[in-house]
XYZ file of N, CA and C in Angstrom:
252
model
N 0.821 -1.193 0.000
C 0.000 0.000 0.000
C 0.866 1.259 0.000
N 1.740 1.729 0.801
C 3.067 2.327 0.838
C 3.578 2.505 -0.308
N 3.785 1.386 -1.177
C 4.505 1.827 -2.391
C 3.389 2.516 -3.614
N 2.323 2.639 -3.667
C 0.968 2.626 -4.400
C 1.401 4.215 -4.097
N 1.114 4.464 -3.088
C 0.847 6.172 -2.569
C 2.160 6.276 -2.561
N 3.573 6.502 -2.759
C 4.552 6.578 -3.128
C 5.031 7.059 -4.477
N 4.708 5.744 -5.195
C 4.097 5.673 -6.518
C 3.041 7.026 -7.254
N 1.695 6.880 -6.809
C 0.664 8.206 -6.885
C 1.301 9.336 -7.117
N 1.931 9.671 -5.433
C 2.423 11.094 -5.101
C 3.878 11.135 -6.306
N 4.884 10.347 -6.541
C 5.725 10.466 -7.665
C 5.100 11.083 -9.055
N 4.205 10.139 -8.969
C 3.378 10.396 -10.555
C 2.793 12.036 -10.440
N 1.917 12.166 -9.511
C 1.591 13.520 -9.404
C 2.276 14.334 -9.600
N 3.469 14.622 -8.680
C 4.775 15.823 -8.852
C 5.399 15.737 -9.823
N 5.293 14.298 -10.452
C 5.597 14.501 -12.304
C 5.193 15.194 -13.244
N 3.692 15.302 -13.091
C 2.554 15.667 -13.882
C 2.820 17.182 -13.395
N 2.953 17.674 -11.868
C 2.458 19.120 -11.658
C 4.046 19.784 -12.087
N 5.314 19.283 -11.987
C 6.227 19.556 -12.104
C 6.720 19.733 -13.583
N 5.852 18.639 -14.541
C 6.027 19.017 -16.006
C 5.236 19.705 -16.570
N 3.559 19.890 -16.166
C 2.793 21.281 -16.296
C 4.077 22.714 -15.936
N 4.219 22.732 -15.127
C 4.857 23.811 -14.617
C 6.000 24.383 -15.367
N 6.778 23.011 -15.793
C 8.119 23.377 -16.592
C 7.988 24.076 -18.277
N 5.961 23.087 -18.083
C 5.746 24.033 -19.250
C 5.372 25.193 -19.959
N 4.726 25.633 -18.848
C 4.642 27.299 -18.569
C 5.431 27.864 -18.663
N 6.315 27.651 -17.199
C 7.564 28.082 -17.527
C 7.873 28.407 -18.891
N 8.597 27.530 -19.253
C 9.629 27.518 -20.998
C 8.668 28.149 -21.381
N 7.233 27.838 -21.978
C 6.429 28.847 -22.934
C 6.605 30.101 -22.431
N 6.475 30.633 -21.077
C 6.808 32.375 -20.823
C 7.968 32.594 -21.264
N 8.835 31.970 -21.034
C 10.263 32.306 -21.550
C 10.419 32.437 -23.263
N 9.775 31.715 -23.525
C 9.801 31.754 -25.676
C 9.122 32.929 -25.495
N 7.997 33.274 -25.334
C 7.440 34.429 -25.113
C 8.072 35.618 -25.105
N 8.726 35.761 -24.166
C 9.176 37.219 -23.702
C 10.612 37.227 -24.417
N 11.300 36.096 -25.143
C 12.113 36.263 -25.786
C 12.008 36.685 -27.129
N 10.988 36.270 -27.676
C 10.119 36.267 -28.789
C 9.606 37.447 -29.222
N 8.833 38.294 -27.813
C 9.111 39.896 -27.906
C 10.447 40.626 -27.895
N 11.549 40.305 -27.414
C 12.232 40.595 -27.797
C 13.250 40.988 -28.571
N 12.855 39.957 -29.537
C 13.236 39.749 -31.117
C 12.404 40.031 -31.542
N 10.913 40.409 -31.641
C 10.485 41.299 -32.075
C 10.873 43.027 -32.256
N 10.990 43.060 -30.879
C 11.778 44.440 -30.933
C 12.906 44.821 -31.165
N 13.830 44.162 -30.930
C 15.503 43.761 -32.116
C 14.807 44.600 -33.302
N 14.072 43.671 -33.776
C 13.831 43.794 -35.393
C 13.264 45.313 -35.763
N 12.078 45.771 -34.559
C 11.853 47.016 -35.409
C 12.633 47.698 -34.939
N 13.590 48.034 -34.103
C 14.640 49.023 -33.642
C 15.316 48.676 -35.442
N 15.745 47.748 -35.888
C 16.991 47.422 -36.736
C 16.168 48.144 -37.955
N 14.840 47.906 -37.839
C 14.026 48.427 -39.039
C 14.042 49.761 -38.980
N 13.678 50.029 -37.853
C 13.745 52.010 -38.080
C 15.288 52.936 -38.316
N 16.278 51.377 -37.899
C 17.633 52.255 -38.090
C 17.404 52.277 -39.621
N 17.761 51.395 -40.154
C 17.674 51.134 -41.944
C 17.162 51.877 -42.763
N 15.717 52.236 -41.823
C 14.577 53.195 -42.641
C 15.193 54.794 -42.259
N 15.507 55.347 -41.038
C 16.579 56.588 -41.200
C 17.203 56.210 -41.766
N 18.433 55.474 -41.741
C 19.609 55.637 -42.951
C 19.214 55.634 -43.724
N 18.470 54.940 -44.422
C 17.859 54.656 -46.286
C 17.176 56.590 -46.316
N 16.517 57.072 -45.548
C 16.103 58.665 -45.342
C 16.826 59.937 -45.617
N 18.116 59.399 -44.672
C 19.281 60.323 -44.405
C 20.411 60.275 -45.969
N 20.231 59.198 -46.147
C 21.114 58.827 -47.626
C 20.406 59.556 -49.123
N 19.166 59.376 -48.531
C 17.988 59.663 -49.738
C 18.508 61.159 -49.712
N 18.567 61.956 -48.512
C 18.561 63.476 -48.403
C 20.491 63.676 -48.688
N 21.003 63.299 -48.279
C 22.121 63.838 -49.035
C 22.577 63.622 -50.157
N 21.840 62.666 -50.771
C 21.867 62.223 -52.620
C 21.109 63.390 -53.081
N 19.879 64.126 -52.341
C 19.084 64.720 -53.067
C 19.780 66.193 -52.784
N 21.042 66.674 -51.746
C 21.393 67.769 -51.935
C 22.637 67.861 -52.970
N 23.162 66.433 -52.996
C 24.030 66.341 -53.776
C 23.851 66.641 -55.575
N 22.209 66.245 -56.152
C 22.015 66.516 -56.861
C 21.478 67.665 -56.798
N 21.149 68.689 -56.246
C 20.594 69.924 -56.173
C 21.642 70.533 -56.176
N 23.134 70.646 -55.857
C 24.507 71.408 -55.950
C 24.948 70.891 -57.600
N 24.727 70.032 -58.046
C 25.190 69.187 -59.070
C 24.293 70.151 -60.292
N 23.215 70.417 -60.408
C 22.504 70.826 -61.100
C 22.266 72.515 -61.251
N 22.527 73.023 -59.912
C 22.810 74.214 -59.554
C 24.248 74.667 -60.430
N 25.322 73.552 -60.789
C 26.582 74.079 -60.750
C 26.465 73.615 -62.436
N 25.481 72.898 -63.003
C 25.373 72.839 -64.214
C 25.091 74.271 -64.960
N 23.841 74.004 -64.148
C 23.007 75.647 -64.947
C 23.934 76.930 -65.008
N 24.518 77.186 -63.510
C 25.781 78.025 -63.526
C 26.528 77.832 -65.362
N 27.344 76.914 -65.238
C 27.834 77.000 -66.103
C 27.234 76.969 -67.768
N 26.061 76.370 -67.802
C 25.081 76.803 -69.341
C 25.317 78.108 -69.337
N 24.837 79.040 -68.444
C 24.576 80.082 -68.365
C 25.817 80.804 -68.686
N 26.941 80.757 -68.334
C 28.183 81.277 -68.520
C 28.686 81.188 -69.936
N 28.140 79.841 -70.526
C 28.567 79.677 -71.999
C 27.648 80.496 -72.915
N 26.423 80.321 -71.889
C 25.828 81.401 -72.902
C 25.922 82.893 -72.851
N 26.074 83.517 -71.565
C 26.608 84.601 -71.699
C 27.960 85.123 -72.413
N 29.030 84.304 -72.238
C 29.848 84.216 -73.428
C 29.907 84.075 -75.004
N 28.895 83.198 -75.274
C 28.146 83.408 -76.542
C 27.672 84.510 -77.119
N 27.128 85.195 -76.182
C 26.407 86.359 -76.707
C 27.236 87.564 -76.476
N 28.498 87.378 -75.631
C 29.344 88.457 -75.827
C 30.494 88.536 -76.879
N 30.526 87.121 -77.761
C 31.654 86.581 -79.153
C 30.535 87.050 -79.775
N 29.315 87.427 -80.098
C 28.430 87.857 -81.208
C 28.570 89.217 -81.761
């Protein structure tokens, strides 16, 4: 009889001890899981400024680029019209 309820109570603290372990671990995937979630959009919003910040100094780069074109049309043509 001793070994029966021995037995039982083993089996039980098996059962409540592997419920438990499984909570456990699932909270843990969980909150890791958010975490790498948030990894990701931190990494996403860096990418998306840089890809922003790159966009804007390409776009002043071509605005000096085009600025320094016209400058010079303009010079050939004022020269043009002063060889006339």
């Amino acid at each position: 009889m001793k070994v029966i309820v021995a037995v039982i109570i083993a089996v039980v603290c098996a059962l409540v001890f592997g419920v438990l372990g499984f909570f456990i671990g699932m909270t843990k995937k969980t909150k890791d899981d958010e975490g790498k979630i948030l990894n990701a959009k931190d990494e996403a919003n860096k990418i998306l400024t840089d890809a922003l910040n790159e966009a804007e100094k390409n776009k002043k780069t071509q605005l000096i680029e085009t600025k320094d074109e016209i400058h010079k049309l303009r010079s050939d043509a004022d020269r043009d019209i002063r060889e006339r």
